[in-house]
């Protein structure tokens, strides 16, 4: 059925509300697989490879998969709408979960990395959801709508790590390989999300926005027509830098914690990563409201201040599980503020016609930098420890803060 060429303000608002609800529900379901992969990836990589220095390759593979698919999925969205792009990402993640389980059963490390790459490709679709929430959003609610969709990942993202222990029980009953039981829950969640996107994203928000922009039928509050490339470049840098800080430190935390308490590793890792994921998504609506009322750039800089506090704490008390837990919570909160503020700033600095391509480049930069950071983090952890890794990451936070004036030009 063709999308409508003209909509009233009330009809645009109705489509937007439906879109946000569908995207939020999809993020809840997709977050289950993401949370499980974040918690188990490094442990599976260390187990199958026999070398802890290679544990960072799991997180690197997630981000590499997202980087490889961000631009193709963005192009697919630009040509055929968000629905097809999100559905394809969901299918890739589903296949990736099956490959990871097979790799664990056959003890094949390269196959594990392939499966994690496919899960990362699915995560590229999840990342697009936050931009899809802004396609028809009113300018005074753009940050709030974006933050609401990001927040929805909290449920699945926190539930995923907490399902490690019960997942092992279910996995044993099902005959699944060790450390893969929680993926049974992920398979069910991904299946439901696939149906949700196919049925729920009608009409497609991006296709409606594109047609309204071409016809001139929409209010300027809904359709962005201003191009500010310098501001957009800073927004991309702020989001990518914040993500590499978060991903590199978070990727090494399960390995670091396994040395602090080897006898209780699944519980301590599950709780720590669950709180970290809660920090990443739990307060994102608050950051969205602040971005709308207080300003996008101020929200980004608030995130950098929280990231700095997290890294200093991790550097000062790396041997304390409690301190590491608090540091990971702050790491998630800082990332959330920077990501929500940065994504809103990028959207408002980009006209509708260029939005999918520029958003795809942003996601590619964010995930590719994080992949490189995760790989390097394993070596840094071995050379100078967890506290040293935190101090290295602090350099990126300083750079984002120093370059902030460029976003005001």
Coordinates of C-alpha atoms in Angstrom, one line a residue:
X1 CA 0.0 0.0 0.0
X2 CA 1.5 3.4 -0.9
X3 CA 2.4 5.8 1.9
X4 CA 0.3 9.0 2.1
X5 CA 1.8 12.1 0.5
X6 CA 0.0 14.5 2.8
X7 CA -0.8 14.3 6.5
X8 CA -2.2 16.8 8.9
X9 CA -0.3 17.7 12.1
X10 CA -2.5 15.4 14.1
X11 CA -2.0 12.5 11.7
X12 CA 1.8 12.9 11.7
X13 CA 1.7 12.9 15.5
X14 CA -0.4 9.7 15.5
X15 CA 2.1 8.0 13.2
X16 CA 5.0 9.1 15.3
X17 CA 3.4 7.8 18.5
X18 CA 2.8 4.4 16.9
X19 CA 6.3 4.4 15.6
X20 CA 7.9 5.1 18.9
X21 CA 5.8 2.3 20.6
X22 CA 6.9 -0.3 18.0
X23 CA 10.5 0.7 18.1
X24 CA 10.6 0.7 21.9
X25 CA 9.1 -2.8 21.9
X26 CA 11.6 -4.0 19.3
X27 CA 14.4 -2.6 21.4
X28 CA 13.2 -4.5 24.5
X29 CA 13.4 -7.8 22.5
X30 CA 16.6 -7.0 20.7
X31 CA 18.3 -6.0 23.9
X32 CA 18.1 -9.6 25.2
X33 CA 20.6 -10.8 22.6
X34 CA 22.8 -7.7 23.0
X35 CA 23.0 -8.1 26.8
X36 CA 23.8 -11.8 26.6
X37 CA 26.5 -11.2 24.0
X38 CA 28.1 -8.4 26.0
X39 CA 28.3 -10.7 29.0
X40 CA 29.3 -13.9 27.4
X41 CA 31.4 -12.8 24.4
X42 CA 34.7 -12.2 26.1
X43 CA 34.3 -15.3 28.3
X44 CA 33.5 -17.5 25.2
X45 CA 36.4 -16.0 23.3
X46 CA 38.9 -16.7 26.1
X47 CA 37.5 -20.2 26.5
X48 CA 37.6 -21.2 22.9
X49 CA 40.9 -19.5 22.0
X50 CA 42.7 -20.5 25.2
X51 CA 44.2 -17.0 25.4
X52 CA 42.7 -14.1 27.5
X53 CA 44.6 -11.6 25.3
X54 CA 42.1 -12.6 22.5
X55 CA 39.0 -12.0 24.7
X56 CA 38.6 -8.5 23.3
X57 CA 38.0 -9.9 19.8
X58 CA 34.4 -10.8 20.8
X59 CA 33.4 -7.2 21.5
X60 CA 35.5 -6.1 18.5
X61 CA 33.6 -8.6 16.4
X62 CA 30.2 -7.2 17.6
X63 CA 31.2 -3.7 16.7
X64 CA 32.9 -4.8 13.5
X65 CA 29.6 -6.4 12.4
X66 CA 27.7 -3.2 13.2
X67 CA 30.3 -1.1 11.3
X68 CA 30.2 -3.3 8.2
X69 CA 26.4 -3.2 8.0
X70 CA 25.6 0.4 9.2
X71 CA 26.0 2.0 5.8
X72 CA 24.3 -0.8 3.8
X73 CA 21.4 -0.8 6.2
X74 CA 21.2 3.0 6.0
X75 CA 21.1 2.8 2.2
X76 CA 18.4 0.2 2.3
X77 CA 16.4 2.4 4.7
X78 CA 16.9 5.4 2.4
X79 CA 15.6 3.4 -0.6
X80 CA 12.9 1.3 1.0
X81 CA 12.2 2.6 4.5
X82 CA 13.1 1.7 8.0
X83 CA 11.0 -1.4 8.1
X84 CA 13.1 -3.4 5.7
X85 CA 16.4 -2.3 7.2
X86 CA 15.3 -3.2 10.8
X87 CA 13.9 -6.6 9.7
X88 CA 17.1 -7.5 7.8
X89 CA 19.2 -6.6 10.9
X90 CA 17.0 -8.7 13.0
X91 CA 17.4 -11.7 10.7
X92 CA 21.2 -11.3 10.7
X93 CA 21.2 -11.3 14.5
X94 CA 19.0 -14.4 14.6
X95 CA 21.5 -16.3 12.3
X96 CA 24.4 -15.0 14.4
X97 CA 23.0 -16.5 17.6
X98 CA 22.7 -19.9 15.9
X99 CA 26.3 -19.7 14.7
X100 CA 27.6 -18.8 18.1
X101 CA 25.9 -21.8 19.7
X102 CA 27.3 -24.0 16.9
X103 CA 30.8 -22.6 17.5
X104 CA 30.7 -23.3 21.2
X105 CA 29.6 -26.9 20.5
X106 CA 32.3 -27.5 18.0
X107 CA 35.0 -25.5 19.9
X108 CA 35.8 -23.4 16.8
X109 CA 37.0 -20.0 17.7
X110 CA 36.9 -18.4 14.1
X111 CA 33.2 -19.6 13.8
X112 CA 32.5 -17.9 17.1
X113 CA 33.8 -14.6 15.8
X114 CA 31.7 -15.0 12.6
X115 CA 28.6 -15.5 14.7
X116 CA 29.3 -12.5 16.9
X117 CA 29.9 -10.4 13.8
X118 CA 26.4 -11.4 12.6
X119 CA 24.9 -10.4 16.0
X120 CA 26.8 -7.1 15.6
X121 CA 25.2 -6.7 12.2
X122 CA 21.8 -7.0 13.9
X123 CA 22.9 -4.5 16.4
X124 CA 23.4 -2.0 13.5
X125 CA 19.7 -2.3 13.0
X126 CA 19.0 -1.7 16.6
X127 CA 21.2 1.4 16.4
X128 CA 19.0 2.7 13.5
X129 CA 16.0 2.5 15.8
X130 CA 17.0 5.6 17.7
X131 CA 17.3 7.6 14.5
X132 CA 14.0 6.1 13.2
X133 CA 12.4 7.6 16.3
X134 CA 13.3 11.1 15.1
X135 CA 12.1 10.8 11.5
X136 CA 8.7 12.4 12.2
X137 CA 9.3 13.8 15.7
X138 CA 8.4 17.4 16.6
X139 CA 11.5 19.5 17.3
X140 CA 10.4 20.1 20.9
X141 CA 10.2 16.3 21.5
X142 CA 13.0 15.0 19.3
X143 CA 15.4 14.3 22.2
X144 CA 12.6 12.8 24.3
X145 CA 11.4 10.4 21.5
X146 CA 15.0 9.3 20.8
X147 CA 15.7 8.8 24.5
X148 CA 12.5 6.8 24.9
X149 CA 13.5 4.3 22.3
X150 CA 17.1 4.0 23.7
X151 CA 15.6 3.5 27.2
X152 CA 13.5 0.6 26.0
X153 CA 16.7 -1.4 25.5
X154 CA 17.1 -1.3 29.3
X155 CA 14.7 -4.1 29.8
X156 CA 16.3 -6.6 27.4
X157 CA 19.8 -5.3 28.0
X158 CA 19.6 -5.8 31.8
X159 CA 17.6 -9.0 31.5
X160 CA 20.2 -10.6 29.1
X161 CA 23.1 -10.6 31.6
X162 CA 20.9 -11.6 34.5
X163 CA 19.8 -14.6 32.5
X164 CA 23.3 -16.1 32.6
X165 CA 22.7 -18.4 35.6
X166 CA 19.2 -19.5 34.8
X167 CA 20.2 -19.7 31.2
X168 CA 22.8 -22.3 32.1
X169 CA 20.2 -24.4 33.8
X170 CA 17.9 -24.2 30.8
X171 CA 20.9 -24.8 28.4
X172 CA 21.9 -27.9 30.3
X173 CA 18.3 -29.2 30.1
X174 CA 18.3 -28.5 26.4
X175 CA 21.7 -30.0 25.8
X176 CA 23.3 -26.7 24.8
X177 CA 27.1 -26.1 25.1
X178 CA 28.3 -24.4 28.3
X179 CA 28.0 -20.5 28.5
X180 CA 25.4 -20.5 25.7
X181 CA 22.2 -21.3 27.7
X182 CA 20.9 -17.7 27.8
X183 CA 20.9 -17.6 24.0
X184 CA 17.8 -19.8 24.1
X185 CA 15.9 -16.8 25.5
X186 CA 17.5 -14.6 22.8
X187 CA 16.2 -16.8 20.0
X188 CA 12.6 -16.4 21.2
X189 CA 13.0 -12.6 21.6
X190 CA 14.5 -12.2 18.2
X191 CA 11.6 -14.2 16.6
X192 CA 9.0 -12.0 18.2
X193 CA 10.9 -8.8 17.2
X194 CA 11.0 -9.9 13.6
X195 CA 7.2 -10.2 13.4
X196 CA 6.8 -6.9 15.3
X197 CA 8.8 -4.9 12.8
X198 CA 7.1 -6.5 9.8
X199 CA 3.6 -5.8 11.1
X200 CA 4.0 -2.7 13.3
X201 CA 6.0 -0.3 11.1
X202 CA 3.2 0.6 8.8
X203 CA 3.3 3.3 7.6
X204 CA 7.1 3.5 7.4
X205 CA 8.2 6.7 9.3
X206 CA 11.2 7.5 7.0
X207 CA 9.2 7.0 3.8
X208 CA 6.5 9.3 5.1
X209 CA 9.1 11.9 6.1
X210 CA 10.8 11.8 2.7
X211 CA 7.5 12.2 0.9
X212 CA 6.4 15.0 3.1
X213 CA 9.7 16.8 2.6
X214 CA 9.4 16.5 -1.2
X215 CA 5.8 17.7 -1.2
X216 CA 6.3 20.5 1.4
X217 CA 3.2 19.3 3.2
X218 CA 4.8 19.0 6.7
X219 CA 5.5 21.6 9.3
X220 CA 9.2 22.7 9.7
X221 CA 9.0 21.4 13.3
X222 CA 8.9 17.9 11.9
X223 CA 11.1 18.0 8.8
X224 CA 14.7 19.1 9.1
X225 CA 15.9 21.2 6.1
X226 CA 19.1 22.9 7.6
X227 CA 22.5 21.5 6.8
X228 CA 25.3 22.3 9.3
X229 CA 28.2 20.0 8.3
X230 CA 30.7 21.2 10.9
X231 CA 28.2 20.6 13.7
X232 CA 27.3 17.2 12.3
X233 CA 31.0 16.2 12.2
X234 CA 31.5 17.1 15.8
X235 CA 28.3 15.1 16.7
X236 CA 29.7 12.1 14.9
X237 CA 33.1 12.5 16.7
X238 CA 31.4 12.9 20.1
X239 CA 29.3 9.8 19.7
X240 CA 32.1 7.7 18.3
X241 CA 34.6 8.8 20.9
X242 CA 32.1 8.1 23.8
X243 CA 31.3 4.7 22.3
X244 CA 35.0 3.6 22.0
X245 CA 35.6 4.6 25.6
X246 CA 32.6 2.7 26.8
X247 CA 33.2 -0.4 24.6
X248 CA 36.9 -0.8 25.3
X249 CA 36.6 -0.6 29.1
X250 CA 33.4 -2.6 29.3
X251 CA 34.8 -5.4 27.0
X252 CA 37.7 -6.1 29.5
X253 CA 35.6 -5.9 32.6
X254 CA 34.4 -9.5 32.6
X255 CA 38.0 -10.8 32.2
X256 CA 39.2 -8.4 34.9
X257 CA 36.4 -9.5 37.3
X258 CA 37.1 -13.2 36.6
X259 CA 40.5 -12.7 38.2
X260 CA 39.2 -10.9 41.2
X261 CA 36.6 -13.6 42.1
X262 CA 37.1 -16.8 40.0
X263 CA 34.7 -18.9 42.1
X264 CA 31.7 -16.7 41.5
X265 CA 32.4 -15.3 38.0
X266 CA 29.0 -15.7 36.3
X267 CA 27.2 -13.9 39.2
X268 CA 29.5 -11.0 39.6
X269 CA 29.9 -10.5 35.9
X270 CA 26.2 -10.8 35.3
X271 CA 25.3 -8.2 38.0
X272 CA 28.0 -5.8 37.0
X273 CA 27.2 -5.8 33.3
X274 CA 23.4 -5.7 34.1
X275 CA 24.0 -2.4 36.1
X276 CA 26.2 -1.1 33.3
X277 CA 23.6 -1.8 30.7
X278 CA 21.0 -0.1 33.0
X279 CA 23.3 2.9 33.1
X280 CA 23.5 2.9 29.3
X281 CA 19.7 3.0 28.8
X282 CA 17.8 3.5 32.1
X283 CA 18.0 7.3 32.2
X284 CA 18.0 8.0 28.4
X285 CA 14.6 9.6 28.5
X286 CA 16.0 12.0 31.1
X287 CA 18.9 12.8 28.9
X288 CA 16.5 13.3 26.0
X289 CA 14.4 15.8 28.0
X290 CA 17.6 17.6 29.0
X291 CA 18.7 17.7 25.4
X292 CA 15.4 19.3 24.4
X293 CA 15.3 21.8 27.2
X294 CA 18.9 22.4 28.2
X295 CA 20.6 21.9 24.8
X296 CA 22.3 19.1 22.8
X297 CA 25.8 20.2 23.4
X298 CA 25.4 20.6 27.2
X299 CA 24.0 17.1 27.4
X300 CA 27.1 15.8 25.5
X301 CA 29.5 17.5 27.9
X302 CA 27.6 16.3 30.9
X303 CA 28.2 12.8 29.5
X304 CA 31.9 13.5 29.3
X305 CA 32.0 14.6 32.9
X306 CA 30.3 11.4 34.0
X307 CA 32.6 9.3 31.8
X308 CA 35.6 11.0 33.4
X309 CA 34.4 10.2 36.9
X310 CA 33.9 6.6 35.9
X311 CA 37.4 6.2 34.5
X312 CA 39.1 7.9 37.4
X313 CA 37.3 5.6 39.8
X314 CA 38.3 2.5 37.8
X315 CA 41.9 3.8 37.7
X316 CA 42.1 4.5 41.5
X317 CA 40.4 1.2 42.7
X318 CA 40.7 -1.5 40.1
X319 CA 41.0 -4.3 42.6
X320 CA 37.7 -3.6 44.3
X321 CA 34.7 -5.4 42.7
X322 CA 32.4 -2.8 44.3
X323 CA 34.4 0.1 42.8
X324 CA 34.4 -1.5 39.4
X325 CA 30.6 -2.0 39.6
X326 CA 30.1 1.7 40.3
X327 CA 32.6 2.7 37.6
X328 CA 30.7 0.5 35.1
X329 CA 27.4 2.1 36.1
X330 CA 28.8 5.6 35.6
X331 CA 30.4 4.5 32.3
X332 CA 26.9 3.5 31.1
X333 CA 25.4 6.8 32.3
X334 CA 28.0 8.9 30.6
X335 CA 27.7 7.0 27.4
X336 CA 23.9 7.4 27.4
X337 CA 24.0 11.2 27.9
X338 CA 26.6 11.6 25.1
X339 CA 24.8 9.3 22.7
X340 CA 21.4 10.8 23.1
X341 CA 22.7 14.4 22.9
X342 CA 25.0 13.5 20.0
X343 CA 22.3 11.7 18.0
X344 CA 19.8 14.6 18.5
X345 CA 22.5 17.1 17.5
X346 CA 23.4 15.1 14.3
X347 CA 19.7 14.9 13.3
X348 CA 19.1 18.6 13.7
X349 CA 22.3 19.4 11.7
X350 CA 21.2 17.2 8.8
X351 CA 18.4 17.8 6.3
X352 CA 15.9 14.9 5.7
X353 CA 17.4 14.0 2.3
X354 CA 20.9 13.4 3.7
X355 CA 19.8 11.9 7.0
X356 CA 20.0 8.1 6.4
X357 CA 23.4 8.3 4.8
X358 CA 24.9 10.6 7.4
X359 CA 23.4 8.5 10.2
X360 CA 24.9 5.4 8.6
X361 CA 28.3 7.0 8.5
X362 CA 28.0 8.0 12.1
X363 CA 27.1 4.4 13.2
X364 CA 30.0 3.1 11.1
X365 CA 32.5 5.5 12.7
X366 CA 31.1 4.7 16.1
X367 CA 31.2 0.9 15.8
X368 CA 34.5 0.7 13.8
X369 CA 36.3 2.8 16.3
X370 CA 34.9 0.7 19.1
X371 CA 36.0 -2.5 17.4
X372 CA 39.6 -1.2 17.1
X373 CA 39.4 -0.1 20.7
X374 CA 38.2 -3.4 22.0
X375 CA 41.0 -5.2 20.2
X376 CA 43.6 -2.9 21.6
X377 CA 42.0 -3.0 25.1
X378 CA 43.1 -6.7 25.5
X379 CA 46.7 -5.9 24.9
X380 CA 46.5 -2.7 27.1
X381 CA 45.0 -4.8 29.9
X382 CA 47.9 -7.2 29.9
X383 CA 50.5 -4.5 29.7
X384 CA 49.3 -1.9 32.2
X385 CA 46.2 -3.4 33.9
X386 CA 42.6 -2.4 34.2
X387 CA 43.5 1.0 35.8
X388 CA 45.9 1.8 33.1
X389 CA 43.2 1.0 30.5
X390 CA 40.9 3.5 32.1
X391 CA 43.5 6.3 32.0
X392 CA 44.2 5.6 28.3
X393 CA 40.4 5.9 27.6
X394 CA 40.4 9.2 29.6
X395 CA 42.4 10.8 26.8
X396 CA 39.5 10.4 24.4
X397 CA 37.1 12.1 26.8
X398 CA 39.4 15.1 27.1
X399 CA 39.6 15.4 23.3
X400 CA 35.8 15.5 23.0
X401 CA 35.5 18.2 25.6
X402 CA 38.3 20.3 24.1
X403 CA 36.7 20.2 20.6
X404 CA 33.2 21.1 21.9
X405 CA 33.4 24.8 20.8
X406 CA 33.3 23.7 17.2
X407 CA 29.7 22.6 17.6
X408 CA 28.7 26.2 18.4
X409 CA 29.8 27.6 15.1

